[in-house]
Short mmCIF file of C-alpha atoms in Angstrom, two decimals:
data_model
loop_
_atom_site.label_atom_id
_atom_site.label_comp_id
_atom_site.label_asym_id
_atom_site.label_seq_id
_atom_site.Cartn_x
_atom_site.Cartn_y
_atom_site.Cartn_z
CA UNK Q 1 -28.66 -1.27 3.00
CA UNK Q 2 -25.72 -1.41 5.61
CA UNK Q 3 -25.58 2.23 7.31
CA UNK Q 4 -22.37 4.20 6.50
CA UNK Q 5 -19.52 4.51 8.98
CA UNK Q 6 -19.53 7.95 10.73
CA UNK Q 7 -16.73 10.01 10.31
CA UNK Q 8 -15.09 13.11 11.39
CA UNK Q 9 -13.96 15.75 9.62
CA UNK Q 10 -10.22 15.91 9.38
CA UNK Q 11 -8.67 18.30 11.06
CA UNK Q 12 -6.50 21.09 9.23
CA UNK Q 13 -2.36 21.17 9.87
CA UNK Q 14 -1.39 24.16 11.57
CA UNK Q 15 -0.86 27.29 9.09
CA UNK Q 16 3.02 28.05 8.10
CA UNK Q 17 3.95 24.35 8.63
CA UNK Q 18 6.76 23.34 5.72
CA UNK Q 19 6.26 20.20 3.87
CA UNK Q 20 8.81 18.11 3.03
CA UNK Q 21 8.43 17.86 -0.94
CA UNK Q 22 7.28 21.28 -1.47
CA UNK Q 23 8.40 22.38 -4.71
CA UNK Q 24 8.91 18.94 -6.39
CA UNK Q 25 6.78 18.27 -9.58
CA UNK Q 26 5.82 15.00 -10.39
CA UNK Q 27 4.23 13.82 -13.60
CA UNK Q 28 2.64 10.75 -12.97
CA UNK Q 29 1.49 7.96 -15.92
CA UNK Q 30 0.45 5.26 -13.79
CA UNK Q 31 -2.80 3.51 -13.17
CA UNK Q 32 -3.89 0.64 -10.63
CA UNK Q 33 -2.53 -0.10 -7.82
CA UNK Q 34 1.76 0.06 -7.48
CA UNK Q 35 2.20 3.11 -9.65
CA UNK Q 36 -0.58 5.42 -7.47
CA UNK Q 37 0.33 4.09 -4.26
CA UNK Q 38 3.83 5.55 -4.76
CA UNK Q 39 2.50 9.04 -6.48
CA UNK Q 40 0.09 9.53 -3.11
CA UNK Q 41 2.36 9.13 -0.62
CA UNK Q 42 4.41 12.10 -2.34
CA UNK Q 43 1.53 14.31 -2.89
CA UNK Q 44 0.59 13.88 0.49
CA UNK Q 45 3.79 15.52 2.05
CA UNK Q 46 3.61 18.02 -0.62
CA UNK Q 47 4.95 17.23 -4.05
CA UNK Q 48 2.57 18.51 -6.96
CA UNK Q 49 1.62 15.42 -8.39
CA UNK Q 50 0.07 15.64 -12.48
CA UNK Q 51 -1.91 12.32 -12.75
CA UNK Q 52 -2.38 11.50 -17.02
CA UNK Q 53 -5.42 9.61 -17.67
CA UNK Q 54 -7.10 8.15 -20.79
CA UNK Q 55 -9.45 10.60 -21.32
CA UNK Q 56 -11.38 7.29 -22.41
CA UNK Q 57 -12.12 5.98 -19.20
CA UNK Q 58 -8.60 6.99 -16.81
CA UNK Q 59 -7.48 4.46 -14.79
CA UNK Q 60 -8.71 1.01 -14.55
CA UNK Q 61 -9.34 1.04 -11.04
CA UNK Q 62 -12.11 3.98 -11.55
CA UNK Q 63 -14.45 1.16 -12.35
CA UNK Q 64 -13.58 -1.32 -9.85
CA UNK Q 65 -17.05 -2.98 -7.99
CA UNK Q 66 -15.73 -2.76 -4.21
CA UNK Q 67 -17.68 0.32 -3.87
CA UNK Q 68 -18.89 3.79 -5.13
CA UNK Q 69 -19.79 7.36 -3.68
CA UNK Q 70 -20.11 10.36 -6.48
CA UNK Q 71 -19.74 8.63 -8.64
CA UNK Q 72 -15.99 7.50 -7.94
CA UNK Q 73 -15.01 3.72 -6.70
CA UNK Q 74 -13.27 3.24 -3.68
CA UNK Q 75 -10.44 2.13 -5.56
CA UNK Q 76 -9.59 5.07 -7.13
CA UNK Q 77 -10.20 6.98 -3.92
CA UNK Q 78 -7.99 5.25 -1.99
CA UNK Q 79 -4.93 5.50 -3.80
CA UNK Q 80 -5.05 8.83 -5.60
CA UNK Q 81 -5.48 11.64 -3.09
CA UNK Q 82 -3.63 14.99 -2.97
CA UNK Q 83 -3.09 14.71 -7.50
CA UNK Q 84 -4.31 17.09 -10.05
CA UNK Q 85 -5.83 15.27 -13.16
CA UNK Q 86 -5.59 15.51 -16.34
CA UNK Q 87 -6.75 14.18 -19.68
CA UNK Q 88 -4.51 13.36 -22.53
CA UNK Q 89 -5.06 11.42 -25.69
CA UNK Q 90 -1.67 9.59 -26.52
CA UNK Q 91 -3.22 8.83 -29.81
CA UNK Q 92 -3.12 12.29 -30.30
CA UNK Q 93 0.36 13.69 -31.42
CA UNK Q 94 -0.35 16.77 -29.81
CA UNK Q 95 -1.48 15.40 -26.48
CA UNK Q 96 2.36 13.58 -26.59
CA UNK Q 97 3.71 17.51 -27.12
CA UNK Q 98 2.08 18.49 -23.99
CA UNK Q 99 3.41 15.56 -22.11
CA UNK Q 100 6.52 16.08 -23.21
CA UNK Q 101 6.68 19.60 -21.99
CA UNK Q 102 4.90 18.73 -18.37
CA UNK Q 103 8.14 15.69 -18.85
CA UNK Q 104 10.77 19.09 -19.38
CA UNK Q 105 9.86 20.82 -16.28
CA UNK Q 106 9.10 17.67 -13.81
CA UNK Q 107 11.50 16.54 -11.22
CA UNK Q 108 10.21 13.22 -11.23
CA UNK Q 109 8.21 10.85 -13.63
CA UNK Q 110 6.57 7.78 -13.17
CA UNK Q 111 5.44 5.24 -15.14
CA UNK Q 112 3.53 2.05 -15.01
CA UNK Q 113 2.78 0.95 -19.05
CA UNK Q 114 3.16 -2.20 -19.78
CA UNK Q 115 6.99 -2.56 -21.78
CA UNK Q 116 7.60 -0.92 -24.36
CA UNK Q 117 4.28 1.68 -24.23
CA UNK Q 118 6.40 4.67 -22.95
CA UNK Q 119 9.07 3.90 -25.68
CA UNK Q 120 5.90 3.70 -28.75
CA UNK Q 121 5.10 7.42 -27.98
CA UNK Q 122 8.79 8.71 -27.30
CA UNK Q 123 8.47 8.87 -23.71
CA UNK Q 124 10.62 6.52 -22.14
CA UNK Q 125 13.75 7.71 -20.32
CA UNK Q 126 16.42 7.56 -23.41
CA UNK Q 127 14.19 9.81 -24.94
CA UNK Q 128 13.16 12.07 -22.50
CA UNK Q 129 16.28 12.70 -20.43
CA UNK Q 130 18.69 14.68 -22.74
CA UNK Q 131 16.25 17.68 -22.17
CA UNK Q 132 15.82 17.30 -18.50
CA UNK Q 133 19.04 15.81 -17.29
CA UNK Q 134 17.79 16.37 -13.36
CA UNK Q 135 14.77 14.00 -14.07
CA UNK Q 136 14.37 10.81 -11.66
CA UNK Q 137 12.54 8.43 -14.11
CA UNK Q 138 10.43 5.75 -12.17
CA UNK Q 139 9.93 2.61 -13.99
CA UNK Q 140 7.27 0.23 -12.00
CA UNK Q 141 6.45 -2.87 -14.04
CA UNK Q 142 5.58 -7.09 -13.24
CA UNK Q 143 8.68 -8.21 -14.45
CA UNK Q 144 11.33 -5.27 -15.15
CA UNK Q 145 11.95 -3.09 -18.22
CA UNK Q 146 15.19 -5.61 -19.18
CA UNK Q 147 15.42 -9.02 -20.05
CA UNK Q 148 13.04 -11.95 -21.26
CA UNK Q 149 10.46 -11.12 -19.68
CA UNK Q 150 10.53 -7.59 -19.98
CA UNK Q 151 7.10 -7.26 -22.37
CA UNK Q 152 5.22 -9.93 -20.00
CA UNK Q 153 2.18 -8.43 -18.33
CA UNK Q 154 1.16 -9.00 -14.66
CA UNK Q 155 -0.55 -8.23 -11.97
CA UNK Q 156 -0.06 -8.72 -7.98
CA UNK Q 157 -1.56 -11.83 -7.31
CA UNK Q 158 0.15 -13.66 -10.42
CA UNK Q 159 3.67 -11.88 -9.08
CA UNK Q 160 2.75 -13.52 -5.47
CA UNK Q 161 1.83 -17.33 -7.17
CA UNK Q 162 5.17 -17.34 -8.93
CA UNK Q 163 7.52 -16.14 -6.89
CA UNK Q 164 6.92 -18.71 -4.28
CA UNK Q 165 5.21 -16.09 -1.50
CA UNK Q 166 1.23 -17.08 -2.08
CA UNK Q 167 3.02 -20.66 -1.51
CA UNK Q 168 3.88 -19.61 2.35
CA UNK Q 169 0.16 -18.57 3.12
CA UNK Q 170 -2.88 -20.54 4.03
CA UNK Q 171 -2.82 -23.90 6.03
CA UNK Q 172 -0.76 -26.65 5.70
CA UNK Q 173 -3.72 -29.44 4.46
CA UNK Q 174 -5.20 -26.45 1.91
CA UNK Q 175 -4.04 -24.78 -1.07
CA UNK Q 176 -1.96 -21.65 -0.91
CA UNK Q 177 -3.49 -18.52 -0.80
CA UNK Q 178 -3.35 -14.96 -1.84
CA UNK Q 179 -3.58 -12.06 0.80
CA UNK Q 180 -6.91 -10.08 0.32
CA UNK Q 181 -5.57 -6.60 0.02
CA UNK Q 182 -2.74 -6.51 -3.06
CA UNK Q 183 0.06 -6.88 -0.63
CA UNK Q 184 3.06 -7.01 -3.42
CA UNK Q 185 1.42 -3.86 -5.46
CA UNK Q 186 1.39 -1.66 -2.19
CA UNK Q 187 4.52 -2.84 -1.08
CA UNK Q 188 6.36 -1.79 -4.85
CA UNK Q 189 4.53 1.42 -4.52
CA UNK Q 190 6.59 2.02 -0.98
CA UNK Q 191 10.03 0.50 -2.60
CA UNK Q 192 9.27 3.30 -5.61
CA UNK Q 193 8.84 6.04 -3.25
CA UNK Q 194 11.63 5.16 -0.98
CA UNK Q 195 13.88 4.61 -5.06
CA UNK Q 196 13.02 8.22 -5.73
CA UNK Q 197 13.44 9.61 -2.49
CA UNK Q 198 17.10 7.83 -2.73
CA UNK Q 199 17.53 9.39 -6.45
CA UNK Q 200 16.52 12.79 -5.27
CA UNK Q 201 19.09 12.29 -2.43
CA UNK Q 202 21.74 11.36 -4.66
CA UNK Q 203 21.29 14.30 -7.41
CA UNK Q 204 21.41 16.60 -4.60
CA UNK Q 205 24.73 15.48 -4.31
CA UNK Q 206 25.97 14.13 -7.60
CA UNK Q 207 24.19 17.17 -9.77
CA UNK Q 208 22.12 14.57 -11.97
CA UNK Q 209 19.06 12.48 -12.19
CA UNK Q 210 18.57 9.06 -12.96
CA UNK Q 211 16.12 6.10 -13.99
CA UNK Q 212 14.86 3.77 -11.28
CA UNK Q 213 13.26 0.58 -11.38
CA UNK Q 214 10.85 -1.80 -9.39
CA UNK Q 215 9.24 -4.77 -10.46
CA UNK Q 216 6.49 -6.52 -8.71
CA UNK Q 217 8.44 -9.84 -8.72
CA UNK Q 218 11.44 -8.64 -7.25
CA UNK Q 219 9.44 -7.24 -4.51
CA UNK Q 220 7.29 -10.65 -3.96
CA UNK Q 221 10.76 -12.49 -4.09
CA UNK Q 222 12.09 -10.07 -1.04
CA UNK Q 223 9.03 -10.60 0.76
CA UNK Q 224 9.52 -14.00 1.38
CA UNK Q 225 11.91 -12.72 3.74
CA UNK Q 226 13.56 -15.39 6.42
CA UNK Q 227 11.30 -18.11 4.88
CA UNK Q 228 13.75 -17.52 1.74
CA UNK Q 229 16.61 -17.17 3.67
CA UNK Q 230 16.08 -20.62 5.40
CA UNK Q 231 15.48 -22.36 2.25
CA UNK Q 232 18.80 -20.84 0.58
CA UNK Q 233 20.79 -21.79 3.65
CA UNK Q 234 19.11 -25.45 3.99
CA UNK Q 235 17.49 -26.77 1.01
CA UNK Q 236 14.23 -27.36 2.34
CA UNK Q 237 11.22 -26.21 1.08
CA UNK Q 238 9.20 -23.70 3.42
CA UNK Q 239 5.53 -24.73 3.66
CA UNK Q 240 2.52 -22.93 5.23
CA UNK Q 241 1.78 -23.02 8.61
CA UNK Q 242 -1.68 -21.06 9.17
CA UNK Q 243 -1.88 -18.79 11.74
CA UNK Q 244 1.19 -20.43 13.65
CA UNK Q 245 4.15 -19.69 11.94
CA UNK Q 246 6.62 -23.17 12.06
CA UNK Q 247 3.42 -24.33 13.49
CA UNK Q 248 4.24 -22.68 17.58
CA UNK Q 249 1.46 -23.67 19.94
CA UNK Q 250 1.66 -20.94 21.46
CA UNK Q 251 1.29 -18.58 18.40
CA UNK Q 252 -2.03 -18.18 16.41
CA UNK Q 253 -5.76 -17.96 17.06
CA UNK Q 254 -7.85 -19.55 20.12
CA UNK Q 255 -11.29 -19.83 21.01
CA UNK Q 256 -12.81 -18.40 24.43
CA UNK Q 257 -15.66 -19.57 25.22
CA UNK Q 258 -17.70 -16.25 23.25
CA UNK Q 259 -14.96 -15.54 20.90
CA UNK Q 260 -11.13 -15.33 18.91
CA UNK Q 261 -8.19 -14.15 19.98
CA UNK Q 262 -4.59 -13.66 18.34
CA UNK Q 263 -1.99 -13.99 20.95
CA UNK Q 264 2.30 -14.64 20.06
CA UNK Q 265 4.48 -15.91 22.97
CA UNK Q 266 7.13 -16.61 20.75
CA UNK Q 267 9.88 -17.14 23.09
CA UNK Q 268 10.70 -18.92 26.62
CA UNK Q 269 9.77 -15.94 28.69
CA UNK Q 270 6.57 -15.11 27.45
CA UNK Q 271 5.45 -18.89 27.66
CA UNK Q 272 6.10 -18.82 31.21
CA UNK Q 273 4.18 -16.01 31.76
CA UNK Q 274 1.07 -17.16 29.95
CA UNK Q 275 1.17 -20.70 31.45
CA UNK Q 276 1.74 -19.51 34.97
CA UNK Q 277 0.14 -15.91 35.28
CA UNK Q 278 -2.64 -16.47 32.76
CA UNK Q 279 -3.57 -20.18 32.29
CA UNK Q 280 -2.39 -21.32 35.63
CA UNK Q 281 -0.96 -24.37 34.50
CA UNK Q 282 2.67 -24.28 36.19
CA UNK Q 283 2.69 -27.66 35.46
CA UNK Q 284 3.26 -27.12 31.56
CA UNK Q 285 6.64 -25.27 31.95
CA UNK Q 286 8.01 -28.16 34.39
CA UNK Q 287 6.83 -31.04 32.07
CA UNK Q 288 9.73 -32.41 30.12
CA UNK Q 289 7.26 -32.83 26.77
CA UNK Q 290 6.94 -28.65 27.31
CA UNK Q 291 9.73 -27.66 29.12
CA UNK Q 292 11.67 -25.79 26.22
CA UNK Q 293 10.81 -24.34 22.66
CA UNK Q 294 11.62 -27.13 21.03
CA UNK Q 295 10.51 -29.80 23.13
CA UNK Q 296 7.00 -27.81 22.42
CA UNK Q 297 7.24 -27.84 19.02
CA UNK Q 298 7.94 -31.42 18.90
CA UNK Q 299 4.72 -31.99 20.94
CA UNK Q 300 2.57 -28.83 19.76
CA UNK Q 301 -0.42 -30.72 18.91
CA UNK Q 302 -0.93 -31.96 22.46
CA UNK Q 303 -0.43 -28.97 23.78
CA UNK Q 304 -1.67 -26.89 21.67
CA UNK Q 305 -5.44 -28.97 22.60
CA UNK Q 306 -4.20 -28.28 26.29
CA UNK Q 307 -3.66 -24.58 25.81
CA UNK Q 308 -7.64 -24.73 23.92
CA UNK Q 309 -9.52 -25.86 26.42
CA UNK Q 310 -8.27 -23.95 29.26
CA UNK Q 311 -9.02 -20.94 27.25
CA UNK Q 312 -12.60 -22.45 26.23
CA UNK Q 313 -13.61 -22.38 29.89
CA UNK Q 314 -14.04 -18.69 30.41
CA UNK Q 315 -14.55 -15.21 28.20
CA UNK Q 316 -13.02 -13.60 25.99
CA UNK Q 317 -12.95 -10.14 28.39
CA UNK Q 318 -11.35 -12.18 30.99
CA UNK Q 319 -8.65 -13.54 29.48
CA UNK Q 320 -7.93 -10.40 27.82
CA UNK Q 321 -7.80 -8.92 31.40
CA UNK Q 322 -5.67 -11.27 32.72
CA UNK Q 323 -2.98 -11.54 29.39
CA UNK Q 324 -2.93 -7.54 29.34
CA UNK Q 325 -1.96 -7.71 32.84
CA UNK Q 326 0.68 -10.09 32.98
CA UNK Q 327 1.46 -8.11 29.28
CA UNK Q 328 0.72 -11.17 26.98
CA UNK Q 329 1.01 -10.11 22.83
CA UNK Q 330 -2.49 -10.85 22.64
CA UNK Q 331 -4.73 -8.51 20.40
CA UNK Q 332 -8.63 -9.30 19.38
CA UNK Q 333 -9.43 -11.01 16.26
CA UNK Q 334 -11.64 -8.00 14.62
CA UNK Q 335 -13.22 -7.88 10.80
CA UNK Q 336 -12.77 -4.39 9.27
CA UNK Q 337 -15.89 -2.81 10.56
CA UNK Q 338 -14.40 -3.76 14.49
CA UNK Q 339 -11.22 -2.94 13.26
CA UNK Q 340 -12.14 0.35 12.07
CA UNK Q 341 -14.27 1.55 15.06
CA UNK Q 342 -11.73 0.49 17.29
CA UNK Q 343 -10.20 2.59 20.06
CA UNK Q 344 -6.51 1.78 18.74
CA UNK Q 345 -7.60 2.94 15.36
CA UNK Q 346 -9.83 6.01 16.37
CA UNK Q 347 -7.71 7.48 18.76
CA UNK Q 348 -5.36 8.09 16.20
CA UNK Q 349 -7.75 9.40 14.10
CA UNK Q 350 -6.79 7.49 11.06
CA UNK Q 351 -9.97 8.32 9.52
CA UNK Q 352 -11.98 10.72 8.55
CA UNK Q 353 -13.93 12.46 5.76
CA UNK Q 354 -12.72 15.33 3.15
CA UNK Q 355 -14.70 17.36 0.75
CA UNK Q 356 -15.35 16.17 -2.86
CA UNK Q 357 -16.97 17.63 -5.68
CA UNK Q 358 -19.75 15.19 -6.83
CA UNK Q 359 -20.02 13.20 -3.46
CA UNK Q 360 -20.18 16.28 -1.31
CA UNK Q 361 -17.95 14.21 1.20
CA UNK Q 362 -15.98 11.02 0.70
CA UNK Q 363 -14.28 8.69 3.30
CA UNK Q 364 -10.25 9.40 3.97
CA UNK Q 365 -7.91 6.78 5.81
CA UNK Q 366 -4.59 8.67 6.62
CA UNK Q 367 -1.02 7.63 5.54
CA UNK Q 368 0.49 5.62 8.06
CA UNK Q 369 3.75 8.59 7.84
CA UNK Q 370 3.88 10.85 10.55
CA UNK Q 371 6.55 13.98 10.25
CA UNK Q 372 7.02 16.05 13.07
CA UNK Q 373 8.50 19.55 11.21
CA UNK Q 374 6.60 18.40 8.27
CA UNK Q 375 3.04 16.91 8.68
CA UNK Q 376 1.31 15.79 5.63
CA UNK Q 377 -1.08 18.63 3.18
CA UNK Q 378 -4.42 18.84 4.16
CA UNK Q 379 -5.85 15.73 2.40
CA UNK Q 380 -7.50 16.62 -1.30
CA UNK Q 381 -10.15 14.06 -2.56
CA UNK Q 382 -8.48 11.86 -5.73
CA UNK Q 383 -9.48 14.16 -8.87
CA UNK Q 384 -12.30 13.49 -11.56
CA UNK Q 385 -11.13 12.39 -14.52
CA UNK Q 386 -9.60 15.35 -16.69
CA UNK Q 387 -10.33 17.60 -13.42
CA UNK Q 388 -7.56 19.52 -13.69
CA UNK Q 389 -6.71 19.96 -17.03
CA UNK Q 390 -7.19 23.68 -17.74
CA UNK Q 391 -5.49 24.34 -14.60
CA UNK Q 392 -2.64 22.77 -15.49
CA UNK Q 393 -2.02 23.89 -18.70
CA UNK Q 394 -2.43 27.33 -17.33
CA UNK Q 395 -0.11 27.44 -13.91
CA UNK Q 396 1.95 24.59 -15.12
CA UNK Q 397 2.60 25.35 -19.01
CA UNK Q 398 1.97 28.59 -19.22
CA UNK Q 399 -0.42 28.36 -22.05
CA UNK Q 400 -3.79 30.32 -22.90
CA UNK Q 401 -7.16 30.17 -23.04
CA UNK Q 402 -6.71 30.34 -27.08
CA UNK Q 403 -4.57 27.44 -27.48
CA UNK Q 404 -6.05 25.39 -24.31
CA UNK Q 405 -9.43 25.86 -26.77
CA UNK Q 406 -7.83 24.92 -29.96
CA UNK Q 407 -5.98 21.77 -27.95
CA UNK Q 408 -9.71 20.76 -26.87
CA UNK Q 409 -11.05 21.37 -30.78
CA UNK Q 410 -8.23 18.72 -31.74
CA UNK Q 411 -9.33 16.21 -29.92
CA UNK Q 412 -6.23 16.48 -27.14
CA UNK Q 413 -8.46 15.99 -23.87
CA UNK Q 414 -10.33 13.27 -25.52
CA UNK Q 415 -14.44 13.74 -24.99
CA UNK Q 416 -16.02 17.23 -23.64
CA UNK Q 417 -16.21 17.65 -20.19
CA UNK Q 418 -12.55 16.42 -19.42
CA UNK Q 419 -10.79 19.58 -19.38
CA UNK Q 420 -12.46 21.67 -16.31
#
């Protein structure tokens, strides 16, 4: 069995430090990927974040194979740190009563069903709003709440195959590929935090809430940035060019003679540098075939094989060396472990481990946000599934043990055991 990583415990914020979303409750009905991503990165700078779960199960991603500790998948883990959890029973009329009044005091909501879910158990913005006119309603979906397409399911890599992105990755003489991590899901999950950070903006000033949308196509479709400019300005079809975007010799992966490296000279200057300085070949900027960007783009193939073997002739150390010196983009070409043990990640402390009740301790990777005046909470481990519920009900609703029991008798929290 491979050995765990070790980890440091994370390191408390200073006491008395604000946080920028203190205050701000969020009731939060997704699951996955999108939806969570979003709800964590405003628990983490402070917003009280109610996650709603199936009490039959939760979220999808608690049972996803990548790995487990406690019990709990890395999955879940990852993306839903810093919420309190509850367990509610939608098929339950009751359970709906209780969201509705977590829904009444909430500054924000947001939602992930699949169309028309929200609207089945009177939930949906039309319904909701007239009682809490303040209330930023997030809608996250595949293919928006409007239109056609509305009711179609979807999922991240489907969004990336049809909106032309997955189309712009891999090599040119294979098939396109997907990214390994769900790049379009984590990406909506930032445009829906960014959506309600704008709607909270706006009904400081305008004195009202609003519904906001993201869809996972919309986001693929803007992430084909300047490749879909270039094909609305010209016509032509973008294709995939590896690890050498337009196919530049002198971007993309080489071989030392021990191992990779990723190094982008992308422009005029920093080709001189790494032909002269680094490669010493001076002869390859004064060679017409070479001589200008696109001279070597016309002729990348020959020199991309020139540019190969010089750097197969000596180690990977030394030409580091020598491109950090004559400061060469260059960076190693690391798997995760390497990634993750490495000095640019450590010394940043981007990891460490928090406390969790089942697992004792579970892994923690840090949100890439950094606030000056107001850091992010002390990291909380994602919740077990109906975790919270009691709690909530309590502080939140203001109700008592008596009706918190006769809730459980009725079958609100689904199973025994989900409303610590």
């Amino acid at each position: 069995m491979t050995a765990r990583p070790q980890l440091p415990e994370r390191m408390p914020r200073a006491k008395g430090e604000p946080t920028a979303l203190d205050g701000l409750l969020v009731v939060d009905f997704t699951r996955v990927v999108a939806g969570p991503a979003c709800t964590q990165t405003l628990a983490d700078f402070g917003a009280e974040v109610i996650k709603i779960e199936n009490p039959d199960g939760g979220d999808d991603t608690r049972h996803y194979e990548h790995a487990e500790i406690g019990g709990e998948s890395a999955a879940f883990l990852s993306l839903n740190r810093n919420k309190r959890g509850i367990a509610l029973d939608f098929n339950n009329p009751a359970a709906l009563e209780v969201a509705r009044e977590l829904i009444a005091k909430a500054d924000v909501v947001v939602e992930n069903f699949s169309g028309g879910v929200m609207k089945k158990f009177g939930l949906d913005y039309a319904s909701v709003a007239p009682t809490n006119p303040k209330l930023i309603y997030c809608s996250i979906s595949a293919y928006g709440r409007k239109g056609e397409f509305a009711l179609r399911p979807g999922f991240d890599p489907i969004t990336q195959a049809e909106s032309g992105f997955m189309s712009l990755n891999g090599f040119p003489d294979g098939e396109p590929v997907r990214t390994g991590p769900p790049i379009v899901d984590m990406a909506t999950g930032m445009s829906a935090c960014n959506a309600i950070l704008l709607a909270l903006i706006a009904r400081d000033r305008l004195g009202r809430g609003q519904q906001v949308e993201v869809a996972l196509i919309d986001t693929a479709v803007a992430m084909t940035g300047f490749y879909g400019m270039a094909y609305l300005i010209s016509g032509a079809n973008p294709g995939r060019f590896g690890n050498s975007p337009n196919g530049s010799p002198t971007v993309g992966v080489y071989q030392a003679s021990d191992g990779p490296l990723y190094m982008a000279c992308a422009n005029d200057r920093l080709y001189r540098r790494l032909v002269v300085d680094v490669l010493d070949r001076p002869d390859l900027v004064t060679d017409p075939e070479f001589a200008h960007r696109k001279n070597r783009t016309a002729n990348r193939e020959k020199l991309r094989a020139i540019i190969a073997g010089v750097f197969a002739s000596d180690s990977l150390e030394n030409w580091m060396a020598k491109m950090k010196k004559a400061n060469i983009p260059v960076g190693y070409l690391r798997t995760v472990e390497e990634g993750f043990n490495a000095p640019e990640v450590r010394d940043r402390h981007r990891l460490s481990r928090i406390a969790h009740p089942t697992a004792g301790a579970v892994p923690n990777i840090e949100t890439p946000l950094q606030m000056s005046l107001t850091p992010t909470v002390d990291p909380v481990a994602a919740p077990l599934l109906g975790e919270h519920t009691r709690e909530v009900l309590r502080k939140t609703l203001g109700y008592d043990e008596r009706r918190i029991a006769a809730l459980a008798e009725a079958g609100v929290f689904g199973k025994a055991g989900n409303t610590a």
